[in-house]
PDB file of C-alpha atoms and ligand atoms in Angstrom:
ATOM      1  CA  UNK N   1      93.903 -85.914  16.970  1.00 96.00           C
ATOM      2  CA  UNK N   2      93.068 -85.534  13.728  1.00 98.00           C
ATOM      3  CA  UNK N   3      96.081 -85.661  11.042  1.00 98.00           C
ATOM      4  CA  UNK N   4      95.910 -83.986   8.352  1.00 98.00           C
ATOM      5  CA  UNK N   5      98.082 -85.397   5.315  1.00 98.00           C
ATOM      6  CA  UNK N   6      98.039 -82.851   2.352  1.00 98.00           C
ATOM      7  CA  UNK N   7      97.657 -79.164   2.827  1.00 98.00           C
ATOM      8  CA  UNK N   8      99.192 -75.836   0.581  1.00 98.00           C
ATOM      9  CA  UNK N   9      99.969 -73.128   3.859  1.00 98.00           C
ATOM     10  CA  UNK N  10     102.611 -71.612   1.740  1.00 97.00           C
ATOM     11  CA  UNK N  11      99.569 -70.853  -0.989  1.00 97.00           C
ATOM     12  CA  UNK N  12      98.712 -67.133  -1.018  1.00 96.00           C
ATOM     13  CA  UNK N  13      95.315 -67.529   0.016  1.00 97.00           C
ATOM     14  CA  UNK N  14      96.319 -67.745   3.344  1.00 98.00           C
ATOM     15  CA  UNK N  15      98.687 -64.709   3.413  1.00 97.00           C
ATOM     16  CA  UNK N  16      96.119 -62.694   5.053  1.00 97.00           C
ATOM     17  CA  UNK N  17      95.642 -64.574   8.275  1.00 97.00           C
ATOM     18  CA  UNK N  18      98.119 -67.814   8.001  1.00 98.00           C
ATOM     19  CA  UNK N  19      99.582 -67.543  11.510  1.00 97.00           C
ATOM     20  CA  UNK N  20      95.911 -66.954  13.065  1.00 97.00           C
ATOM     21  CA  UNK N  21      94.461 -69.901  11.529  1.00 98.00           C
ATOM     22  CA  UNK N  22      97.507 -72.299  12.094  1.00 98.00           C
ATOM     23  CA  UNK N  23      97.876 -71.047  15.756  1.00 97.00           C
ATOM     24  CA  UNK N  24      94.288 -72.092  16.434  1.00 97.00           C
ATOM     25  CA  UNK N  25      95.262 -75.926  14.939  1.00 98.00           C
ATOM     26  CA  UNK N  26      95.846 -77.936  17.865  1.00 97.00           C
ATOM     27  CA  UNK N  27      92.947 -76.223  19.938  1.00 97.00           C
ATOM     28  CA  UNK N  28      90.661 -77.236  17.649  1.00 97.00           C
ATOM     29  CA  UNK N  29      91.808 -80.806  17.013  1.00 97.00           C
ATOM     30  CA  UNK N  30      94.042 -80.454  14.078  1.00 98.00           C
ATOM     31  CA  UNK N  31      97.149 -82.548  15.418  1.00 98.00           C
ATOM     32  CA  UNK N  32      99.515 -83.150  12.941  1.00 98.00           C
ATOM     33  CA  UNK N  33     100.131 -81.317   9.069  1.00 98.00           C
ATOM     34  CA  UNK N  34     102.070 -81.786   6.048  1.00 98.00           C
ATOM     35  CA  UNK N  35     102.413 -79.238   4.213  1.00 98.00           C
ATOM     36  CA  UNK N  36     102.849 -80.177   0.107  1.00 98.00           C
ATOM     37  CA  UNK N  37     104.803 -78.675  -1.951  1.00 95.00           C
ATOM     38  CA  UNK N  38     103.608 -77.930  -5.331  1.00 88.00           C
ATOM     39  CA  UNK N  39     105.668 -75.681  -7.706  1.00 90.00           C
ATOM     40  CA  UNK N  40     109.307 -75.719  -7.931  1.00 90.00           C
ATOM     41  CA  UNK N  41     109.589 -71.966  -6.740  1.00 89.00           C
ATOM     42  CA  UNK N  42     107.901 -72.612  -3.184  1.00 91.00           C
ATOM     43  CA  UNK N  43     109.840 -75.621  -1.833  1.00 95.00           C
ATOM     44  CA  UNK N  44     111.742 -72.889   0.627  1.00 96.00           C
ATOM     45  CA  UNK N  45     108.132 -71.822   2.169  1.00 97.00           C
ATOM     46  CA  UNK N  46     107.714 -75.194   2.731  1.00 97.00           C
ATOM     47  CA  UNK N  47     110.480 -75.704   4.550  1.00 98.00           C
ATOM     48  CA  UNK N  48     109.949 -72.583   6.261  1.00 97.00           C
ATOM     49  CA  UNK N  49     106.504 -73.495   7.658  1.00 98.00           C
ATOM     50  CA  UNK N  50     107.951 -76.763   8.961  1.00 98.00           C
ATOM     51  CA  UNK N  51     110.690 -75.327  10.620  1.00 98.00           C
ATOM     52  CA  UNK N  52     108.594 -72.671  12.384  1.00 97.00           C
ATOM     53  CA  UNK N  53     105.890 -75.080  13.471  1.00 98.00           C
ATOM     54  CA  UNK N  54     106.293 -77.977  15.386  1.00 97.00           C
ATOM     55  CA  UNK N  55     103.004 -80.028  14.448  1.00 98.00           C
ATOM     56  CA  UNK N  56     104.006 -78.970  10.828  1.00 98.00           C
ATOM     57  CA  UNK N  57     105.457 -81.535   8.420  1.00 98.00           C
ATOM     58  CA  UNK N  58     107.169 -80.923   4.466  1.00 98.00           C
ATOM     59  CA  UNK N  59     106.246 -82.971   1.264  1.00 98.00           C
ATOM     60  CA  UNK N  60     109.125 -82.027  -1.210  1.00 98.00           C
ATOM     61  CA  UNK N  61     108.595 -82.379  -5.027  1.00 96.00           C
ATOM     62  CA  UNK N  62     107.377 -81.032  -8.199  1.00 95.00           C
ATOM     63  CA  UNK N  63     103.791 -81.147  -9.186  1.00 93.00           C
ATOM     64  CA  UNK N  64     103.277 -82.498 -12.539  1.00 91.00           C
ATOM     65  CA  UNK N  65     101.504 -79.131 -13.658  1.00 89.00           C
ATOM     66  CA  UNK N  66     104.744 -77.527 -13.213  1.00 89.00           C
ATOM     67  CA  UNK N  67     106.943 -80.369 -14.604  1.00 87.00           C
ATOM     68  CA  UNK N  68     108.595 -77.376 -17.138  1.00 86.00           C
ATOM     69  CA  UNK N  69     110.394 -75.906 -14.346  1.00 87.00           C
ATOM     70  CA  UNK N  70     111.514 -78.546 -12.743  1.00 89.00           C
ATOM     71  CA  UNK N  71     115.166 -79.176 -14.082  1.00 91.00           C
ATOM     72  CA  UNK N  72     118.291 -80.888 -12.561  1.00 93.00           C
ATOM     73  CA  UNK N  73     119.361 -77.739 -10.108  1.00 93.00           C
ATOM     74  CA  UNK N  74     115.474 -78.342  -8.452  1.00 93.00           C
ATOM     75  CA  UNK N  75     115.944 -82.123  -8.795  1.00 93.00           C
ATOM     76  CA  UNK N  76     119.254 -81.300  -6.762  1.00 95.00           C
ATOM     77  CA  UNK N  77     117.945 -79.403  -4.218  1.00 95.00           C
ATOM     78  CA  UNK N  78     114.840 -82.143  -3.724  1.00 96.00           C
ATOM     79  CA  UNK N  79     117.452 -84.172  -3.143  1.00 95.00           C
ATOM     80  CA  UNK N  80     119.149 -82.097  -0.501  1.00 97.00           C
ATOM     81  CA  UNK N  81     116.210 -81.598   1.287  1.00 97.00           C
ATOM     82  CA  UNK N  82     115.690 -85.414   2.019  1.00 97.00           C
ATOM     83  CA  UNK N  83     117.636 -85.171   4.515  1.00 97.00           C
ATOM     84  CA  UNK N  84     115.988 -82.351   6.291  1.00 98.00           C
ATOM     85  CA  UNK N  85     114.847 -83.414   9.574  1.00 97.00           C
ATOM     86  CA  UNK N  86     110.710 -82.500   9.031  1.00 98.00           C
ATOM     87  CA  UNK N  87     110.808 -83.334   5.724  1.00 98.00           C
ATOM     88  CA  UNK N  88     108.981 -87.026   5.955  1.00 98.00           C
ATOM     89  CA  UNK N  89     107.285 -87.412   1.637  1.00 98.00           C
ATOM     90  CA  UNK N  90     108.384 -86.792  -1.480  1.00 97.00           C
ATOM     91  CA  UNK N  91     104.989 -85.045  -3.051  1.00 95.00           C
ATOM     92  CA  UNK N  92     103.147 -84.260  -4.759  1.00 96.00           C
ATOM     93  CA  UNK N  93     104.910 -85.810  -7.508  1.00 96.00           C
ATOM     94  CA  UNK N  94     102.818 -87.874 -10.582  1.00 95.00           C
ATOM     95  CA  UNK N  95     100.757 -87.169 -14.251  1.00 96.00           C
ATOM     96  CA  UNK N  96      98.172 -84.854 -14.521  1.00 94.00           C
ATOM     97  CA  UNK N  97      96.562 -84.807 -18.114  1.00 93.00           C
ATOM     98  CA  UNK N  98      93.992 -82.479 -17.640  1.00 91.00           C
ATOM     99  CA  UNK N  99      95.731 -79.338 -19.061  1.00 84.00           C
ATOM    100  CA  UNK N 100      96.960 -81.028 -21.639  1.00 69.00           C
ATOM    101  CA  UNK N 101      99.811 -79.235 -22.492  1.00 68.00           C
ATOM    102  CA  UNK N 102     101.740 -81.661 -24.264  1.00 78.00           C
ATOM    103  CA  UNK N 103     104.467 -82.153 -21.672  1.00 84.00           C
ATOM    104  CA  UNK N 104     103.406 -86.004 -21.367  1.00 92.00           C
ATOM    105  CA  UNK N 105     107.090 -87.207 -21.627  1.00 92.00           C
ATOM    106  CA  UNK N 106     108.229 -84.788 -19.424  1.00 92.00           C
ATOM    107  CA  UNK N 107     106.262 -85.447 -16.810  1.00 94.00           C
ATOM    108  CA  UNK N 108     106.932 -89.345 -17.284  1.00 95.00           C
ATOM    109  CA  UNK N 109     110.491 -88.493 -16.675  1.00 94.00           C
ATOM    110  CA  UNK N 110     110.272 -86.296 -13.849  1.00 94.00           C
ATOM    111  CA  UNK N 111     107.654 -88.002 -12.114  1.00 95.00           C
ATOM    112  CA  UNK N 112     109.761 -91.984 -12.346  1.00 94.00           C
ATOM    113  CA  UNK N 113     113.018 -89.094 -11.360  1.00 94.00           C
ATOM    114  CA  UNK N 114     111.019 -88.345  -8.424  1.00 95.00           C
ATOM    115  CA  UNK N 115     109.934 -91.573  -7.108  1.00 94.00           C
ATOM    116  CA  UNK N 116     113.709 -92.691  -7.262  1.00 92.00           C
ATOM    117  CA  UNK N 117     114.728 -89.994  -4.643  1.00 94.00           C
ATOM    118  CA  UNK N 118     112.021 -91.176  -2.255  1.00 95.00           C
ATOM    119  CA  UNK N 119     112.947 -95.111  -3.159  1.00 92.00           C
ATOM    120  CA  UNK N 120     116.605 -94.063  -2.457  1.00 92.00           C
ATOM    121  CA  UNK N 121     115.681 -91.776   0.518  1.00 94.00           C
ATOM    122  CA  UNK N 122     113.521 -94.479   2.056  1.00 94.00           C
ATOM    123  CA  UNK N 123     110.342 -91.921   1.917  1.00 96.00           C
ATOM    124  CA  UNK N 124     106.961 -92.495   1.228  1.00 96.00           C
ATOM    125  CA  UNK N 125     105.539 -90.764  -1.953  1.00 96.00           C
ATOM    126  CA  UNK N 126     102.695 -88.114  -2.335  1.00 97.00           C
ATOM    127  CA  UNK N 127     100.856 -89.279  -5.911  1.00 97.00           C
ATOM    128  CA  UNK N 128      98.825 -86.911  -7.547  1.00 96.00           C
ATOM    129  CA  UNK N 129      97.290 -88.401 -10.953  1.00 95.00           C
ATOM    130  CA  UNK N 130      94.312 -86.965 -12.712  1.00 94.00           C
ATOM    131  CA  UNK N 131      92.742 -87.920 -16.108  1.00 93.00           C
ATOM    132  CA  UNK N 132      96.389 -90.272 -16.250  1.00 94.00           C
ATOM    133  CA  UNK N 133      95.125 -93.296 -14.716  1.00 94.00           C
ATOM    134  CA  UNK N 134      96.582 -95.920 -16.943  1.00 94.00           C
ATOM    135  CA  UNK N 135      99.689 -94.113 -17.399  1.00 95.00           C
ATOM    136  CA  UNK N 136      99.951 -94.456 -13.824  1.00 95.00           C
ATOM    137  CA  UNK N 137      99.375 -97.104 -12.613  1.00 94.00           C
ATOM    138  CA  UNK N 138     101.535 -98.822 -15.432  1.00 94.00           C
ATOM    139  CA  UNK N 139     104.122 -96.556 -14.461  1.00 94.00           C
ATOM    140  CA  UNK N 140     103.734 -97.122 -10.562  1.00 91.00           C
ATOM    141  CA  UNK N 141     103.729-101.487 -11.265  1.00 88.00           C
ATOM    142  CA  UNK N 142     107.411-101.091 -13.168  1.00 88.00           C
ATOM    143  CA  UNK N 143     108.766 -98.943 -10.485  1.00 84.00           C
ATOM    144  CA  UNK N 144     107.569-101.314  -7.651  1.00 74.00           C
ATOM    145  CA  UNK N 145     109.285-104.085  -9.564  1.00 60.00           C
ATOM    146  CA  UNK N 146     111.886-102.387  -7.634  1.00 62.00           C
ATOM    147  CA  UNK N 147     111.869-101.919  -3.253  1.00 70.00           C
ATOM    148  CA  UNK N 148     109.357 -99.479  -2.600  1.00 74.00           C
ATOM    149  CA  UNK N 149     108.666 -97.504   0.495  1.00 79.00           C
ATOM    150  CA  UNK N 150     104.524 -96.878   0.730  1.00 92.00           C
ATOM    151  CA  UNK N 151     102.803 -94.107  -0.729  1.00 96.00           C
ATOM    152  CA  UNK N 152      99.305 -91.820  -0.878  1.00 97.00           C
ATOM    153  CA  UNK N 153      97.462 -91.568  -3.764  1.00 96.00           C
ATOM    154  CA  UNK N 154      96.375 -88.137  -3.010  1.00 96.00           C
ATOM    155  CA  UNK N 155      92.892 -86.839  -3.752  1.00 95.00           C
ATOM    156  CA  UNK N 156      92.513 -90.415  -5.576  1.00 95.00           C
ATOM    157  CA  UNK N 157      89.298 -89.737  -8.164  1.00 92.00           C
ATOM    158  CA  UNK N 158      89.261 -92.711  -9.808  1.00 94.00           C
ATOM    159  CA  UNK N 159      86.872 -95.956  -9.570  1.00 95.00           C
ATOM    160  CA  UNK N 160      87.263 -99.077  -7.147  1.00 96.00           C
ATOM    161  CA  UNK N 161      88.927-101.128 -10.125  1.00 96.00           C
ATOM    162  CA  UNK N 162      91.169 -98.719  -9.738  1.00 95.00           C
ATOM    163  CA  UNK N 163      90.942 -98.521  -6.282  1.00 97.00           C
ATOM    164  CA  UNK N 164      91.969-101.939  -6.052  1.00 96.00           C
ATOM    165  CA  UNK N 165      95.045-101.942  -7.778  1.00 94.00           C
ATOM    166  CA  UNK N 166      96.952 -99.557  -5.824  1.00 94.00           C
ATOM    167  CA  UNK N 167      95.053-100.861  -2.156  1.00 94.00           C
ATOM    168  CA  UNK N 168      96.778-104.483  -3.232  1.00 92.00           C
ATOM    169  CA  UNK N 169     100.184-102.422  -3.668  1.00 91.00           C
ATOM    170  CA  UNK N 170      99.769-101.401   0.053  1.00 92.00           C
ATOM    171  CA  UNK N 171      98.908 -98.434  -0.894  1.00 94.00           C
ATOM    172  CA  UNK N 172      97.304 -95.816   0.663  1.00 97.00           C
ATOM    173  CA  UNK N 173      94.129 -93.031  -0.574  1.00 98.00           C
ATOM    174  CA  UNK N 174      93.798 -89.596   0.831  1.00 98.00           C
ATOM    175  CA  UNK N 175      90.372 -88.940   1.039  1.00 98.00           C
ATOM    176  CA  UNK N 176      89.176 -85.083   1.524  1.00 98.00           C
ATOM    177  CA  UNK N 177      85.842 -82.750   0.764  1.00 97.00           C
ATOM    178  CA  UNK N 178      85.038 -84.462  -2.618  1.00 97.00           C
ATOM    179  CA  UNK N 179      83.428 -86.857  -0.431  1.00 97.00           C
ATOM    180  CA  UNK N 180      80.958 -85.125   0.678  1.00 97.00           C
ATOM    181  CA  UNK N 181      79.796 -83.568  -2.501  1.00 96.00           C
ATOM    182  CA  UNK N 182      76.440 -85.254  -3.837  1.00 93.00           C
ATOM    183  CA  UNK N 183      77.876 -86.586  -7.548  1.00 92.00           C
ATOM    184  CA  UNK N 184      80.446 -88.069  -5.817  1.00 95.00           C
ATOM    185  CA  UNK N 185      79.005 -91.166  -6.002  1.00 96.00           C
ATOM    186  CA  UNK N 186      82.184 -93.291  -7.314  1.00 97.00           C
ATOM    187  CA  UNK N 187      83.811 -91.987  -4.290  1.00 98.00           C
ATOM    188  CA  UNK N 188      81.558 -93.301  -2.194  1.00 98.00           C
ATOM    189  CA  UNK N 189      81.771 -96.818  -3.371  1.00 98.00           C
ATOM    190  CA  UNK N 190      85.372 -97.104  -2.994  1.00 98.00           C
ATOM    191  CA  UNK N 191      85.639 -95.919   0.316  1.00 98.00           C
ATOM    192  CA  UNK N 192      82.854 -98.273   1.263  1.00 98.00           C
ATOM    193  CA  UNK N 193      84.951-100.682  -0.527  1.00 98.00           C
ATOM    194  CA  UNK N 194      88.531 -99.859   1.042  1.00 98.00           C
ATOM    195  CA  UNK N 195      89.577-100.685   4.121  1.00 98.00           C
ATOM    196  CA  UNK N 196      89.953 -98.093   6.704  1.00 98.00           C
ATOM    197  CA  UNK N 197      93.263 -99.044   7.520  1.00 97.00           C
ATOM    198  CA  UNK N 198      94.047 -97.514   3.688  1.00 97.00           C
ATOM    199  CA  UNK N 199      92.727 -94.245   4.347  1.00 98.00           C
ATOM    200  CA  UNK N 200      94.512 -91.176   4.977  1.00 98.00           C
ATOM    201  CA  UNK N 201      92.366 -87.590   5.735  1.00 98.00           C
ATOM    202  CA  UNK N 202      93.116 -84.819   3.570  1.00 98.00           C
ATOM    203  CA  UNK N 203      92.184 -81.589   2.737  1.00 98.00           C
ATOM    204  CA  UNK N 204      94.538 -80.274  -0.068  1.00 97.00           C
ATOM    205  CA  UNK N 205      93.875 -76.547   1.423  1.00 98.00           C
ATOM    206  CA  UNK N 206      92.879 -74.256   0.013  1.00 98.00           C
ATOM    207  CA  UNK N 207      91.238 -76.363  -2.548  1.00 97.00           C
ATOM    208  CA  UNK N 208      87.964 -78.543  -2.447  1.00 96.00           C
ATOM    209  CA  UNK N 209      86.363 -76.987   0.597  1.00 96.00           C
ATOM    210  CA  UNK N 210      83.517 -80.080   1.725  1.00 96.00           C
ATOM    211  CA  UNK N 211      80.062 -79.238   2.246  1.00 95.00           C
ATOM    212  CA  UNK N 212      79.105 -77.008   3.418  1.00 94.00           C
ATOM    213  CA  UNK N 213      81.556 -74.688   2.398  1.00 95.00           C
ATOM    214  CA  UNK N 214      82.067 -75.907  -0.849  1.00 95.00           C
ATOM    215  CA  UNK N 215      83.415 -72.999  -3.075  1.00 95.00           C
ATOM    216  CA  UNK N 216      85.451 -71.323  -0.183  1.00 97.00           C
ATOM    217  CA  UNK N 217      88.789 -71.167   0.512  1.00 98.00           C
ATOM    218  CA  UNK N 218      89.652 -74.736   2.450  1.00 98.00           C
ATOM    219  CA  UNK N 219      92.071 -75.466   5.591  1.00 98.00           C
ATOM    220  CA  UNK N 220      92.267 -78.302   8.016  1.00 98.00           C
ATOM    221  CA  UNK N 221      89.495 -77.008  10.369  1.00 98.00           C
ATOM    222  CA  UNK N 222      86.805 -78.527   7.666  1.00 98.00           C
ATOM    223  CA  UNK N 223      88.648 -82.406   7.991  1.00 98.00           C
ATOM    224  CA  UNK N 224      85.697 -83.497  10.658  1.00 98.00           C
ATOM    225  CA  UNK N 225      83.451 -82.996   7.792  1.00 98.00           C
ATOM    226  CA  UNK N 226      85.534 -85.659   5.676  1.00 98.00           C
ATOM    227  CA  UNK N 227      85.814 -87.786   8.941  1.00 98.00           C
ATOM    228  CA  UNK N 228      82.281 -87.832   9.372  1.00 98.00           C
ATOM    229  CA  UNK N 229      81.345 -88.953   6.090  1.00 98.00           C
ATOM    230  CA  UNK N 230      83.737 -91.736   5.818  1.00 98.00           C
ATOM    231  CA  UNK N 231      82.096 -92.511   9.429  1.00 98.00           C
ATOM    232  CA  UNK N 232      78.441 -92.670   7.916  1.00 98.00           C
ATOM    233  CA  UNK N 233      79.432 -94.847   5.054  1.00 98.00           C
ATOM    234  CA  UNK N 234      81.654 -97.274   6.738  1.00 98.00           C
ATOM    235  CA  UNK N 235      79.124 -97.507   9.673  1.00 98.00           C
ATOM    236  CA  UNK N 236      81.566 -96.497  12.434  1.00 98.00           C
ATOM    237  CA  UNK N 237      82.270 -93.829  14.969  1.00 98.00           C
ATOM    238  CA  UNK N 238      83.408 -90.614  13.688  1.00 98.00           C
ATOM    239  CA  UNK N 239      86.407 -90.845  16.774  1.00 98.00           C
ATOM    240  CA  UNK N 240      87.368 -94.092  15.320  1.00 98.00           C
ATOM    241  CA  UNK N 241      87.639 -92.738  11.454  1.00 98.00           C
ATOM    242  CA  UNK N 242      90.011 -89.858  13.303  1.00 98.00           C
ATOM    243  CA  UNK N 243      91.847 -92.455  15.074  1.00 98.00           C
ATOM    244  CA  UNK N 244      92.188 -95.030  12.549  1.00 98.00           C
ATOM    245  CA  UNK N 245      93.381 -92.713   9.823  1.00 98.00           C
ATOM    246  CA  UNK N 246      96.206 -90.678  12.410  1.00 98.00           C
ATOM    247  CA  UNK N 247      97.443 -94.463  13.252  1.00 98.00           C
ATOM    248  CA  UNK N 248      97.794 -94.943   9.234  1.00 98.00           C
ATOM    249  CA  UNK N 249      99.497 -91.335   8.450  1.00 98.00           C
ATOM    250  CA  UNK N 250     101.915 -91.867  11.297  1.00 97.00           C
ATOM    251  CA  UNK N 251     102.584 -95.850   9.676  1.00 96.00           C
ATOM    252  CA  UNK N 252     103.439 -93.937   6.617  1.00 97.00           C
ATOM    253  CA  UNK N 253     105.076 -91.206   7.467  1.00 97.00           C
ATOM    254  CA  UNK N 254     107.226 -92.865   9.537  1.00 96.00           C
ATOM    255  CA  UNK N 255     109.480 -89.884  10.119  1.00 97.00           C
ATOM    256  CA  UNK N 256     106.207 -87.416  12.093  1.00 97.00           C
ATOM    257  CA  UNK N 257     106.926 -88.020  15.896  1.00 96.00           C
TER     258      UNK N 257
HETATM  259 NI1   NI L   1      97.762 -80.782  -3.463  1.00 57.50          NI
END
């Protein structure tokens, strides 16, 4: 079954029709979901979602986008929420530089913050970095000075130099529809050069619909898209890329029965 490792249900774009579309999941493949949480105000529908549906897992965390709200009565209740039974990440948690909005620092602080709670928890980490790649990986290689437990680099958009660095960290990279988009070249070349054991499928719903839906609203039921692309460029079955990449999500998220 195919797992899928970073979605947004709680996003408003599925208001509409969000208990048609996740009641048709497991019918159509879709095995296992963790649902992210983004901004500070929506942890609760996270949690709501994964205590309503079964094959539903929570990410808890502050994206760096919304670093500003994030202050120590959220960091508290992140906290808390550890302990929650189906929540099984901290996420999506990191630097994002591409609104630059001069919060730099604070996301620094709230993003090393973060990654405490999930060394302390003993979770694995949901890493979203754009246009912030030295800041961090620099960051990332003075936390793991420290015990680490493993981690995603979600939606990872950089090069295989990159690439490398965090894959010899043990690292993992969540792979999803930019793949099959035809600039994506750089893409390409570092999942041909990671192994597949490294790879996590993701869709980040409702965002970055693959081809051929590219510009519509995104959920899990597009992944065999992903899968199959992976499958062309690493020369393998598309049942093995599904396979493979549940048997790595479930290594990670160790707490997903
Ligand atoms: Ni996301």
């Amino acid at each position: 079954m195919i797992f899928e490792s970073h979605a947004h249900y709680d996003d408003p774009a599925f208001d509409e029709d969000r208990e048609e579309l996740l009641a048709g999941m497991e019918e159509n493949g879709v095995g296992r979901i963790i649902n992210v949480c983004a901004e500070a105000a929506d942890i609760s529908r996270t949690i709501a979602l994964a205590e309503r549906y079964p094959f539903i897992y929570g990410a808890v965390g502050v994206h760096p986008d919304d670093a500003d709200s994030l202050n120590e009565k959220v960091f508290e209740e992140i906290y808390r929420l550890c302990f929650h039974e189906k929540v099984v990440a901290v996420g999506e948690i990191g630097l994002d530089y591409h609104w630059d909005k001069g919060n730099h620092l604070r996301q620094k602080k709230w993003f090393c913050s973060q990654m405490e709670v999930a060394r302390e928890m003993k979770l694995p980490f949901i890493i979203h970095s754009r246009e912030a790649a030295e800041d961090t990986l620099r960051l990332m290689k003075e936390l793991r000075a420290g015990e680490m437990s493993g981690g995603v680099i979600h939606c990872f958009s950089y090069g295989k130099e990159m690439a490398r660095e965090y894959l010899s960290m043990g690292l993992y990279l969540g792979i999803g529809g930019v793949l099959t988009f035809p600039n994506a070249r750089r893409l390409k070349e570092v999942v041909a050069y990671a192994p597949l054991e490294q790879l996590l499928l993701e869709t980040d719903s409702p965002y970055l619909a693959p081809t051929p839906h590219r510009g519509k609203r995104n959920s899990s039921l597009n992944l065999p898209y992903v899968a199959e692309a992976i499958a062309q460029i690493k020369g393998v079955s598309y049942e093995q890329v599904v396979q493979a990449t549940e048997e790595n999500a479930r290594r990670l998220f160790t707490k997903v029965k």
